[in-house]
Amino acid sequence: MPAKTKFEVKLGAATREAFGRALVELGRENKDIVVCDADLAKSTMTTYFQKEFPERFFSCGIAEANMTAIGAGLAYAGKIPFIASFSVFVMNKGFEQLRTCAAYPNVNLKVVGTHSGISIGEDGPSQMSVEEIGLACSLAGFVVLAPADEISTKALVRAAAAHVGPVFIRTGRPKCPIVYDAGQKFEIGKAIEVVEGSDVTIIAGGLLVAQSILAAETLEAEGISARVIDMHTVKPIDREAIHRAAAETGAIVVAEEHLVDGGLGVRVAQVVAQTRPCPMEFVGIQDTYAESGQPDELLDKYGLVARDVAAAVRKVVGRK
Amino acid sequence: MAKSLEELQAIAKRVRREIVVMIGAAKSGHPGGSLSAVEILVDLYFDHMRIDPHNPKWPDRDRFILSKGHAAPVLYAVMAETGFTPIDQLNTLRQLGSIYQGHPDVRFIPSLEASTGSLGQGLSLAIGMGLAARLDGRAYRTYVMLGDGEIQEGQIWEAAMSAAFHKVDNIVAIVDYNGIQLDGFVKDIMEVAPLAEKWRAFGWHTLEIDGHDLPAIQKAFHEAEATKGKPTCIVAHTIKGKGVSFMENNPKFHGTAPTPDEVKLALQELQ
């Protein structure tokens, strides 16, 4: 749904909130949906599910490794477990369990990380997850999803439940701009072109999708036609969309709220290198840990706003 | 069909022979902790668990998870003896393409209940299965065997706490308390005693038995099944390398395969 009219930043629900709501809907439809949380239900928003289905909600205490493997055990026994925590905790403290108990035997476990990226804000770096896309993608057989707004989160949580096999879903803390109309269809592995363009492609994920749309509008006024793609599925990545972007626009910027090392950017670059090499630039967090602050201040300071995406586009276009 | 004590003992002896021979053929593997667990696994598979080798995915079957996955040879021998897997392939253990992987792997043996091998995880998996059984209103029980060195892993105690908290009374943890881990005696590497007291403090119904005494094992499993409202832990005092004199209580045979001569000697002892 290419944006023809000016993109208005209209804040919708946080993606974690959309996840919590979607989970309740799923719970109503399928009694095999069960949920584990590690003392963060009021933050991950699994609390909605807990209230409606207390018998299918398992409080695991502050013990992510155990929660992850309990989730795997539930999956082995035929349930569709969603385990949730802050991304930084479930991915780091539960990583080995994700690897050996879920990825390796390919069990039907759904892992939802909330409060991802630096936009968690004031809590600071110990709570900020900036590496979990890389970690999740290194789990063989995992599907890795990073939705951009509440509409896509709802749809992708449903898609994750319907998919047979392990899935990681990255969600965030703050309210985030609405990118999609309510009727938009989403399919795992199928990127969405949100802005048409011919001179350059911006491939974005999460909060950076809205920023990239804003950047494309600025660039249009400068005579640069920028395509914007929401790569909501990081794995399996949409190779076809990347190949087409490289072939048709000849330059690519990847924008994400994640370390540039190991994130969406390197995965796009891998496909570009294999299909149609072209100049690329990367917007993301540069080999550092952030600090406390308001989400907007942090995104601005660490170079993750429309201005930074536009600057990268100008640079990459200059290299064509 | 219930097996007599003599029959179970005869199976245990065969299993011990198979363990020694398959690890000898593989030239690597873990004989000590396989031999210490023989009676417990033989009783589970031939006497206690409700299982059907002809219908391995029967939804109401009891489950067994070998959390100390390095003792795979004892599980393989017992599953082969039960009829779940081909007995004539046991000696392909650890070879490329063998279903008998170095550690239990559900991709190769679908009748296994879980892939294991990284210590500390199996108890949590069992809790997940126990919770699912309860939700589904099914009567199956899940048995999980832990090593005494394995319980040094912090996740075991996260799991112990949560099993009692959720009153998962359809799972049974069996600690193979043989006193030896890779680097030496457990008491010298990281003492885990007092074991029964720890499990009791974590809210488990806890029994201590001689893990080679079949009637004691049977009695413990029945007591576990009759225990409601809390999970049961069976601390099974065992002898690492049990049945082969030069392997008994010898840390070397935690993870060293017997040589062809040692296999011969062991088989003479296991006549």
Coordinates of C-alpha atoms in Angstrom, one line a residue:
Chain A
M1 CA 0.0 0.0 0.0
P2 CA 2.3 2.7 -1.3
A3 CA 1.7 6.0 0.6
K4 CA 0.4 8.6 -1.8
T5 CA -0.8 11.1 0.8
K6 CA 1.5 12.7 3.3
F7 CA 2.4 10.3 6.1
E8 CA 1.0 11.5 9.4
V9 CA 2.6 10.3 12.6
K10 CA -0.4 9.0 14.5
L11 CA 0.6 7.1 17.6
G12 CA -1.0 3.7 18.0
A13 CA -0.6 1.2 20.8
A14 CA 2.8 -0.2 21.7
T15 CA 3.6 -3.4 20.0
R16 CA 3.8 -5.2 23.3
E17 CA 0.2 -4.0 24.0
A18 CA -0.9 -5.3 20.6
F19 CA 0.8 -8.6 21.4
G20 CA -1.1 -8.9 24.7
R21 CA -4.4 -8.2 23.1
A22 CA -3.8 -10.6 20.2
L23 CA -2.8 -13.3 22.7
V24 CA -6.2 -13.1 24.4
E25 CA -8.0 -13.4 21.0
L26 CA -5.9 -16.5 20.2
G27 CA -6.6 -17.9 23.6
R28 CA -10.3 -17.7 23.0
E29 CA -10.0 -19.4 19.6
N30 CA -7.6 -22.2 20.6
K31 CA -7.4 -23.9 24.0
D32 CA -4.0 -25.2 23.2
I33 CA -2.5 -21.7 23.5
V34 CA -0.7 -21.4 26.9
V35 CA 1.5 -18.7 28.3
C36 CA 4.5 -18.5 30.5
D37 CA 5.9 -15.3 32.0
A38 CA 8.8 -14.5 34.3
D39 CA 7.4 -11.9 36.7
L40 CA 6.8 -9.3 34.0
A41 CA 3.3 -10.0 32.9
K42 CA 2.1 -6.5 33.7
S43 CA 4.9 -5.2 31.4
T44 CA 4.9 -7.8 28.6
M45 CA 1.0 -7.5 28.7
T46 CA 0.5 -11.2 29.1
T47 CA -1.5 -10.1 32.1
Y48 CA -4.6 -9.8 29.8
F49 CA -4.3 -13.5 29.0
Q50 CA -3.6 -14.4 32.6
K51 CA -6.8 -12.6 33.7
E52 CA -9.0 -14.4 31.2
F53 CA -7.3 -17.8 31.2
P54 CA -5.6 -18.2 34.6
E55 CA -5.5 -22.0 34.2
R56 CA -3.5 -21.6 31.0
F57 CA -1.0 -19.1 32.4
F58 CA 2.1 -20.2 34.2
S59 CA 4.0 -17.9 36.4
C60 CA 7.6 -18.9 36.3
G61 CA 9.1 -16.3 38.6
I62 CA 12.3 -14.5 37.8
A63 CA 13.9 -17.6 36.1
E64 CA 14.0 -17.2 32.4
A65 CA 16.1 -20.3 31.6
N66 CA 13.6 -22.5 33.4
M67 CA 10.6 -20.7 31.8
T68 CA 12.1 -21.3 28.4
A69 CA 12.6 -25.0 28.9
I70 CA 9.1 -25.4 30.5
G71 CA 7.8 -23.8 27.4
A72 CA 9.6 -26.3 25.3
G73 CA 8.2 -29.1 27.5
L74 CA 4.7 -27.8 26.9
A75 CA 5.4 -27.7 23.2
Y76 CA 6.7 -31.3 23.2
A77 CA 3.4 -32.2 24.8
G78 CA 1.3 -30.6 22.0
K79 CA 0.6 -27.2 23.4
I80 CA 1.3 -23.9 21.6
P81 CA 3.2 -22.0 24.3
F82 CA 4.0 -18.3 24.2
I83 CA 6.8 -17.4 26.6
A84 CA 7.3 -13.7 27.2
S85 CA 9.8 -11.4 28.9
F86 CA 11.9 -8.4 28.1
S87 CA 13.9 -9.3 25.0
V88 CA 17.1 -8.8 26.9
F89 CA 16.2 -11.4 29.5
V90 CA 14.5 -14.1 27.5
M91 CA 17.1 -14.0 24.7
N92 CA 20.2 -13.8 26.9
K93 CA 19.2 -15.8 30.0
G94 CA 17.2 -18.2 28.0
F95 CA 19.4 -18.5 24.9
E96 CA 20.9 -21.9 25.5
Q97 CA 17.5 -23.3 26.3
L98 CA 16.2 -21.7 23.1
R99 CA 19.0 -23.4 21.3
T100 CA 19.0 -26.8 22.8
C101 CA 15.4 -27.3 24.0
A102 CA 13.6 -25.4 21.2
A103 CA 15.6 -24.8 18.0
Y104 CA 17.5 -28.1 17.8
P105 CA 14.5 -30.4 18.3
N106 CA 12.4 -27.9 16.4
V107 CA 9.5 -27.6 18.9
N108 CA 6.5 -25.4 18.5
L109 CA 7.6 -22.7 20.9
K110 CA 6.7 -19.0 20.5
V111 CA 9.1 -16.5 22.2
V112 CA 8.0 -12.9 22.6
G113 CA 10.6 -10.3 23.6
T114 CA 9.2 -7.0 24.7
H115 CA 10.9 -3.7 25.6
S116 CA 13.4 -4.3 22.8
G117 CA 15.9 -1.8 21.6
I118 CA 16.9 1.5 23.2
S119 CA 13.4 2.9 23.1
I120 CA 12.7 1.2 26.5
G121 CA 14.2 4.5 27.6
E122 CA 14.8 5.5 31.2
D123 CA 15.7 2.0 32.5
G124 CA 19.0 2.1 30.6
P125 CA 21.4 -0.4 29.0
S126 CA 21.0 -3.3 31.4
Q127 CA 17.4 -3.6 30.2
M128 CA 18.0 -2.6 26.5
S129 CA 18.1 -5.4 24.0
V130 CA 20.2 -4.4 21.0
E131 CA 21.5 -7.8 19.9
E132 CA 18.5 -10.2 20.0
I133 CA 17.8 -10.2 16.3
G134 CA 21.3 -11.5 15.7
L135 CA 20.8 -14.1 18.5
A136 CA 17.4 -15.2 17.3
C137 CA 18.6 -15.5 13.7
S138 CA 21.4 -17.7 14.8
L139 CA 18.9 -20.3 16.1
A140 CA 18.5 -22.7 13.2
G141 CA 14.9 -23.1 12.1
F142 CA 13.6 -20.2 14.0
V143 CA 11.3 -17.7 12.4
V144 CA 12.2 -14.1 13.5
L145 CA 9.6 -11.4 13.3
A146 CA 10.0 -7.7 14.1
P147 CA 6.7 -5.9 13.5
A148 CA 6.5 -2.1 13.0
D149 CA 3.1 -1.2 14.5
E150 CA 0.1 -2.5 16.3
I151 CA -1.7 -3.7 13.2
S152 CA 1.3 -5.7 12.0
T153 CA 2.0 -7.0 15.5
K154 CA -1.6 -8.4 15.8
A155 CA -1.4 -10.1 12.4
L156 CA 2.1 -11.5 13.0
V157 CA 1.3 -12.9 16.4
R158 CA -1.5 -14.7 14.8
A159 CA 0.8 -15.9 12.0
A160 CA 3.3 -17.1 14.6
A161 CA 0.6 -19.1 16.3
A162 CA -0.4 -20.7 13.0
H163 CA 3.1 -21.5 12.0
V164 CA 4.4 -24.9 13.2
G165 CA 7.8 -24.4 14.6
P166 CA 9.8 -22.0 16.8
V167 CA 9.2 -18.3 16.4
F168 CA 10.7 -15.2 18.0
I169 CA 8.7 -11.9 17.9
R170 CA 10.4 -8.6 18.8
T171 CA 8.2 -6.0 20.3
G172 CA 8.8 -2.7 22.0
R173 CA 7.7 -0.6 25.0
P174 CA 6.6 2.8 23.7
K175 CA 3.5 3.7 21.7
C176 CA 4.5 3.6 18.1
P177 CA 3.2 5.3 14.9
I178 CA 0.6 3.4 12.9
V179 CA 2.0 2.4 9.6
Y180 CA -0.8 0.2 8.3
D181 CA -4.5 0.3 7.5
A182 CA -6.6 -2.1 9.5
G183 CA -7.2 -4.5 6.6
Q184 CA -3.5 -5.0 5.7
K185 CA -2.5 -8.7 5.1
F186 CA 0.7 -10.0 6.4
E187 CA 2.5 -13.2 5.6
I188 CA 5.6 -14.6 7.3
G189 CA 8.6 -14.1 4.9
K190 CA 6.8 -11.6 2.6
A191 CA 8.1 -8.1 3.0
I192 CA 5.8 -5.2 2.4
E193 CA 6.5 -2.2 0.2
V194 CA 5.1 0.7 2.1
V195 CA 6.4 3.5 -0.2
E196 CA 7.1 3.2 -3.9
G197 CA 10.3 4.5 -5.2
S198 CA 12.9 4.0 -7.9
D199 CA 16.3 5.7 -6.9
V200 CA 17.0 3.9 -3.7
T201 CA 15.4 1.4 -1.3
I202 CA 15.2 1.8 2.5
I203 CA 14.7 -1.6 4.1
A204 CA 13.5 -1.1 7.6
G205 CA 12.3 -2.9 10.7
G206 CA 10.3 -2.0 13.8
L207 CA 10.1 1.6 14.8
L208 CA 12.4 2.6 11.9
V209 CA 9.7 1.8 9.3
A210 CA 7.8 5.0 10.3
Q211 CA 11.0 7.0 10.4
S212 CA 11.9 5.7 7.0
I213 CA 8.6 6.7 5.5
L214 CA 9.2 10.2 6.9
A215 CA 12.7 10.2 5.4
A216 CA 11.3 9.2 2.0
E217 CA 9.0 12.2 2.1
T218 CA 11.9 14.6 2.8
L219 CA 13.9 13.0 0.1
E220 CA 11.1 13.2 -2.4
A221 CA 11.2 17.0 -2.0
E222 CA 14.9 16.8 -2.9
G223 CA 14.2 14.8 -6.0
I224 CA 15.2 11.4 -4.6
S225 CA 12.6 8.7 -5.1
A226 CA 13.0 6.3 -2.2
R227 CA 11.3 3.0 -1.9
V228 CA 10.5 1.8 1.7
I229 CA 10.2 -1.8 2.5
D230 CA 9.0 -3.1 5.9
M231 CA 11.1 -6.3 6.4
H232 CA 8.8 -7.5 9.2
T233 CA 10.2 -11.0 8.8
V234 CA 13.9 -11.0 9.4
K235 CA 14.1 -14.8 9.0
P236 CA 13.3 -16.3 6.6
I237 CA 14.2 -13.1 4.8
D238 CA 12.3 -12.0 1.6
R239 CA 15.2 -12.6 -0.8
E240 CA 13.0 -11.8 -3.8
A241 CA 12.1 -8.3 -2.4
I242 CA 15.8 -7.5 -1.7
H243 CA 16.9 -8.7 -5.1
R244 CA 14.3 -6.6 -6.8
A245 CA 15.2 -3.6 -4.7
A246 CA 18.9 -4.0 -5.6
A247 CA 18.1 -4.5 -9.3
E248 CA 15.5 -1.8 -9.7
T249 CA 16.9 0.9 -7.4
G250 CA 20.6 0.2 -7.4
A251 CA 21.2 1.3 -3.8
I252 CA 20.0 0.1 -0.4
V253 CA 19.9 1.6 3.1
V254 CA 18.9 -0.7 6.0
A255 CA 17.5 1.0 9.1
E256 CA 16.9 -0.8 12.4
E257 CA 16.8 -0.2 16.2
H258 CA 19.5 -2.8 16.8
L259 CA 23.3 -3.1 16.7
V260 CA 24.4 -2.8 13.1
D261 CA 26.6 -5.9 13.8
G262 CA 24.4 -8.9 13.5
G263 CA 21.0 -7.3 12.8
L264 CA 18.8 -7.0 9.8
G265 CA 21.5 -5.1 7.9
V266 CA 23.9 -7.9 7.7
R267 CA 21.2 -10.3 6.6
V268 CA 20.1 -8.0 3.8
A269 CA 23.7 -7.4 2.8
Q270 CA 24.2 -11.2 2.6
V271 CA 21.4 -11.5 0.1
V272 CA 22.6 -8.4 -1.9
A273 CA 26.1 -9.9 -2.1
Q274 CA 24.6 -13.2 -3.4
T275 CA 22.1 -11.7 -5.9
R276 CA 22.9 -8.2 -7.1
P277 CA 25.7 -6.3 -5.4
C278 CA 25.0 -2.6 -5.0
P279 CA 26.1 0.2 -2.6
M280 CA 24.6 -0.1 0.9
E281 CA 24.5 2.0 4.1
F282 CA 23.4 0.9 7.5
V283 CA 21.4 2.9 10.1
G284 CA 21.5 1.3 13.5
I285 CA 23.3 1.3 16.9
Q286 CA 27.1 1.5 16.4
D287 CA 29.1 -0.9 18.6
T288 CA 28.0 0.7 21.9
Y289 CA 25.5 0.6 24.8
A290 CA 23.2 3.5 25.2
E291 CA 22.1 5.2 28.4
S292 CA 19.0 6.4 30.3
G293 CA 16.7 9.0 28.7
Q294 CA 13.3 9.4 27.1
P295 CA 12.8 7.1 24.1
D296 CA 12.6 10.0 21.6
E297 CA 15.8 11.6 23.0
L298 CA 17.6 8.3 22.8
L299 CA 16.5 7.5 19.3
D300 CA 17.6 11.0 18.3
K301 CA 21.0 10.9 20.1
Y302 CA 21.9 7.4 18.8
G303 CA 21.0 8.2 15.2
L304 CA 17.8 6.3 14.7
V305 CA 15.4 9.0 13.4
A306 CA 14.2 10.1 9.9
R307 CA 17.1 12.6 9.6
D308 CA 19.6 9.8 10.0
V309 CA 17.9 7.6 7.5
A310 CA 17.8 10.5 5.0
A311 CA 21.5 11.2 5.5
A312 CA 22.3 7.6 4.8
V313 CA 20.2 7.6 1.7
R314 CA 22.0 10.7 0.3
K315 CA 25.3 9.0 1.0
V316 CA 24.4 5.8 -0.7
V317 CA 22.8 7.6 -3.7
G318 CA 26.1 9.5 -4.1
R319 CA 27.9 6.1 -4.3
K320 CA 25.8 4.8 -7.1
Chain B
M1 CA 2.8 -58.1 31.2
A2 CA 4.5 -57.9 34.6
K3 CA 8.0 -59.2 34.7
S4 CA 9.4 -61.2 37.6
L5 CA 12.3 -59.9 39.6
E6 CA 14.5 -62.6 37.9
E7 CA 13.4 -61.5 34.5
L8 CA 14.2 -57.9 35.3
Q9 CA 17.6 -58.8 36.6
A10 CA 18.3 -60.8 33.5
I11 CA 17.4 -57.8 31.3
A12 CA 19.6 -55.6 33.5
K13 CA 22.5 -57.9 32.9
R14 CA 21.9 -57.9 29.1
V15 CA 21.6 -54.1 29.1
R16 CA 24.9 -53.8 30.9
R17 CA 26.6 -56.0 28.3
E18 CA 25.1 -54.0 25.5
I19 CA 26.3 -50.7 27.1
V20 CA 29.9 -52.0 27.4
V21 CA 29.9 -53.4 23.9
M22 CA 28.4 -50.4 22.1
I23 CA 30.7 -47.9 23.9
G24 CA 33.6 -50.2 23.1
A25 CA 32.6 -50.3 19.5
A26 CA 32.1 -46.5 19.4
K27 CA 35.5 -46.0 21.0
S28 CA 34.0 -43.1 22.9
G29 CA 31.1 -42.5 25.3
H30 CA 30.1 -42.6 28.9
P31 CA 30.0 -46.0 30.5
G32 CA 30.1 -45.1 34.2
G33 CA 26.9 -43.1 34.4
S34 CA 25.1 -45.5 32.0
L35 CA 25.9 -48.5 34.2
S36 CA 24.8 -46.7 37.4
A37 CA 21.3 -46.1 35.9
V38 CA 20.5 -49.6 34.6
E39 CA 18.1 -50.9 37.2
I40 CA 16.1 -47.7 37.3
L41 CA 15.7 -47.6 33.5
V42 CA 15.0 -51.3 33.3
D43 CA 12.3 -51.0 35.9
L44 CA 10.7 -47.9 34.3
Y45 CA 10.6 -49.5 30.8
F46 CA 9.8 -53.1 31.7
D47 CA 7.8 -52.8 34.9
H48 CA 6.5 -49.4 35.7
M49 CA 5.7 -47.1 32.8
R50 CA 2.6 -47.3 30.7
I51 CA 4.1 -47.4 27.3
D52 CA 3.6 -49.2 24.0
P53 CA 6.5 -49.7 21.7
H54 CA 4.1 -50.4 18.8
N55 CA 2.4 -47.1 19.5
P56 CA 5.2 -44.8 20.6
K57 CA 3.1 -41.6 20.2
W58 CA 0.1 -42.9 22.2
P59 CA -1.1 -39.6 23.9
D60 CA -1.6 -41.2 27.3
R61 CA 1.8 -42.9 27.5
D62 CA 4.1 -42.2 30.4
R63 CA 7.2 -40.2 29.4
F64 CA 10.9 -40.6 30.3
I65 CA 13.5 -37.8 29.8
L66 CA 17.1 -38.6 30.3
S67 CA 18.3 -35.2 31.4
K68 CA 21.8 -36.6 31.9
G69 CA 21.9 -37.2 28.2
H70 CA 25.5 -38.5 28.2
A71 CA 24.1 -41.7 29.6
A72 CA 22.4 -42.3 26.2
P73 CA 23.8 -45.9 26.0
V74 CA 21.7 -47.1 28.8
L75 CA 18.6 -45.5 27.4
Y76 CA 19.3 -46.9 23.9
A77 CA 19.9 -50.4 25.2
V78 CA 16.7 -50.3 27.3
M79 CA 14.6 -48.8 24.4
A80 CA 16.0 -51.4 22.0
E81 CA 15.3 -54.2 24.5
T82 CA 11.7 -52.9 24.9
G83 CA 11.2 -52.8 21.1
F84 CA 11.2 -49.1 20.4
T85 CA 14.3 -49.1 18.3
P86 CA 16.4 -51.8 16.4
I87 CA 18.6 -53.8 18.7
D88 CA 20.9 -54.9 15.9
Q89 CA 22.0 -51.3 15.3
L90 CA 23.2 -50.5 18.9
N91 CA 26.8 -51.0 17.9
T92 CA 26.5 -48.1 15.4
L93 CA 26.5 -45.8 18.4
R94 CA 28.0 -42.4 17.6
Q95 CA 28.7 -43.2 14.0
L96 CA 27.7 -41.0 11.1
G97 CA 24.1 -41.7 10.1
S98 CA 23.4 -43.8 13.2
I99 CA 20.1 -43.3 15.0
Y100 CA 22.0 -43.8 18.1
Q101 CA 23.6 -40.3 18.4
G102 CA 26.1 -39.3 21.0
H103 CA 23.3 -37.8 23.0
P104 CA 19.6 -38.5 22.7
D105 CA 18.2 -36.7 19.6
V106 CA 14.5 -36.8 18.7
R107 CA 15.3 -36.1 15.1
F108 CA 16.8 -39.6 14.8
I109 CA 14.6 -41.4 17.3
P110 CA 11.1 -40.0 17.3
S111 CA 10.1 -42.3 20.2
L112 CA 12.4 -40.3 22.5
E113 CA 10.6 -37.8 24.5
A114 CA 13.2 -35.0 24.3
S115 CA 16.6 -34.2 22.9
T116 CA 19.0 -33.8 25.8
G117 CA 22.7 -33.5 26.5
S118 CA 23.1 -30.0 27.8
L119 CA 22.9 -30.5 31.5
G120 CA 20.3 -28.9 33.7
Q121 CA 17.4 -28.7 31.3
G122 CA 15.4 -31.9 31.5
L123 CA 13.6 -31.2 34.7
S124 CA 12.1 -28.0 33.2
L125 CA 11.0 -30.0 30.1
A126 CA 9.3 -32.5 32.4
I127 CA 7.5 -29.8 34.2
G128 CA 6.2 -28.5 30.9
M129 CA 4.9 -32.0 30.0
G130 CA 3.4 -32.4 33.5
L131 CA 1.5 -29.1 33.2
A132 CA 0.3 -30.1 29.8
A133 CA -1.0 -33.4 31.1
R134 CA -2.9 -31.7 33.8
L135 CA -4.5 -29.2 31.5
D136 CA -5.5 -31.9 29.1
G137 CA -6.9 -34.1 31.8
R138 CA -4.6 -36.9 31.0
A139 CA -3.2 -39.3 33.5
Y140 CA 0.3 -39.8 32.1
R141 CA 3.3 -39.3 34.3
T142 CA 6.7 -37.9 33.4
Y143 CA 9.9 -39.4 34.7
V144 CA 13.2 -37.5 34.5
M145 CA 16.6 -38.7 35.4
L146 CA 19.2 -36.2 36.6
G147 CA 22.8 -36.7 37.3
D148 CA 24.2 -35.7 40.7
G149 CA 26.8 -33.5 39.0
E150 CA 24.1 -32.1 36.8
I151 CA 22.2 -30.7 39.7
Q152 CA 25.0 -28.2 40.2
E153 CA 23.3 -26.3 37.3
G154 CA 21.3 -23.4 38.6
Q155 CA 18.4 -24.1 36.3
I156 CA 17.7 -27.4 38.2
W157 CA 16.8 -25.3 41.3
E158 CA 14.7 -22.9 39.3
A159 CA 12.8 -25.9 38.1
A160 CA 12.7 -27.6 41.5
M161 CA 11.1 -24.4 42.9
S162 CA 8.6 -24.1 40.1
A163 CA 7.5 -27.8 40.2
A164 CA 6.6 -27.5 43.8
F165 CA 5.0 -24.1 43.3
H166 CA 2.8 -25.5 40.6
K167 CA 2.1 -28.7 42.5
V168 CA 3.2 -30.8 39.5
D169 CA 2.6 -34.1 41.2
N170 CA 2.6 -36.1 37.9
I171 CA 6.4 -35.8 37.5
V172 CA 9.1 -37.8 39.2
A173 CA 12.8 -36.7 39.3
I174 CA 15.3 -39.5 39.9
V175 CA 18.8 -38.3 40.9
D176 CA 21.4 -40.9 39.9
Y177 CA 23.6 -40.2 43.0
N178 CA 26.7 -42.1 41.9
G179 CA 29.1 -39.5 43.4
I180 CA 31.3 -39.0 40.4
Q181 CA 31.4 -36.4 37.6
L182 CA 33.8 -35.8 34.8
D183 CA 36.6 -34.2 36.7
G184 CA 36.4 -36.5 39.7
F185 CA 34.4 -37.1 42.8
V186 CA 31.4 -34.8 43.2
K187 CA 32.4 -34.0 46.8
D188 CA 35.7 -32.6 45.4
I189 CA 34.3 -30.7 42.4
M190 CA 31.2 -29.1 43.9
E191 CA 29.6 -30.8 46.9
V192 CA 25.8 -31.3 46.4
A193 CA 25.1 -32.9 49.8
P194 CA 22.9 -33.0 51.7
L195 CA 20.8 -33.9 48.7
A196 CA 17.5 -35.2 50.1
E197 CA 17.3 -32.2 52.5
K198 CA 17.7 -29.8 49.5
W199 CA 14.8 -31.4 47.6
R200 CA 12.6 -31.4 50.7
A201 CA 13.4 -27.8 51.4
F202 CA 12.3 -27.0 47.8
G203 CA 8.9 -28.6 48.5
W204 CA 9.4 -32.1 47.0
H205 CA 8.3 -35.4 48.5
T206 CA 11.7 -37.0 48.7
L207 CA 12.8 -40.6 49.0
E208 CA 16.2 -42.2 49.3
I209 CA 16.8 -45.6 48.0
D210 CA 19.5 -48.0 46.8
G211 CA 19.3 -47.4 43.0
H212 CA 20.3 -51.0 42.2
D213 CA 17.7 -52.6 44.4
L214 CA 14.8 -53.4 42.1
P215 CA 12.1 -54.0 44.7
A216 CA 13.1 -50.7 46.4
I217 CA 12.9 -48.9 43.0
Q218 CA 9.4 -50.4 42.4
K219 CA 8.2 -49.4 45.9
A220 CA 9.6 -45.8 45.3
F221 CA 7.7 -45.4 42.0
H222 CA 4.5 -46.6 43.6
E223 CA 4.9 -44.2 46.5
A224 CA 5.6 -41.4 44.0
E225 CA 2.4 -42.2 42.2
A226 CA 0.4 -42.2 45.4
T227 CA 1.8 -38.8 46.4
K228 CA -0.6 -36.0 45.6
G229 CA 0.0 -32.2 45.7
K230 CA 3.7 -32.3 45.3
P231 CA 6.3 -33.7 42.9
T232 CA 8.5 -36.6 44.0
C233 CA 12.2 -36.8 44.0
I234 CA 13.9 -40.2 44.3
V235 CA 17.5 -39.8 45.4
A236 CA 18.9 -43.1 44.2
H237 CA 22.3 -44.1 45.7
T238 CA 24.1 -45.8 43.0
I239 CA 27.6 -47.0 42.0
K240 CA 29.2 -45.4 39.0
G241 CA 30.3 -48.2 36.6
K242 CA 28.1 -50.8 38.5
G243 CA 28.7 -54.4 37.5
V244 CA 32.2 -54.0 36.0
S245 CA 34.7 -54.2 38.8
F246 CA 37.4 -52.0 37.2
M247 CA 34.9 -49.3 36.3
E248 CA 33.1 -49.2 39.6
N249 CA 33.7 -45.9 41.5
N250 CA 36.4 -45.1 38.9
P251 CA 36.2 -41.5 37.6
K252 CA 38.2 -42.5 34.6
F253 CA 35.1 -44.4 33.2
H254 CA 32.8 -41.3 33.4
G255 CA 33.7 -40.6 29.9
T256 CA 36.3 -43.1 28.6
A257 CA 35.4 -46.1 26.4
P258 CA 36.8 -49.5 27.4
T259 CA 39.5 -50.9 25.1
P260 CA 38.8 -54.2 23.3
D261 CA 40.6 -56.0 26.1
E262 CA 38.6 -54.2 28.7
V263 CA 35.4 -55.0 26.9
K264 CA 36.4 -58.7 27.0
L265 CA 37.1 -58.5 30.7
A266 CA 33.9 -56.7 31.4
L267 CA 31.8 -59.3 29.5
Q268 CA 33.4 -62.1 31.5
E269 CA 32.2 -60.3 34.6
L270 CA 28.7 -59.8 33.2
Q271 CA 28.1 -63.5 32.4

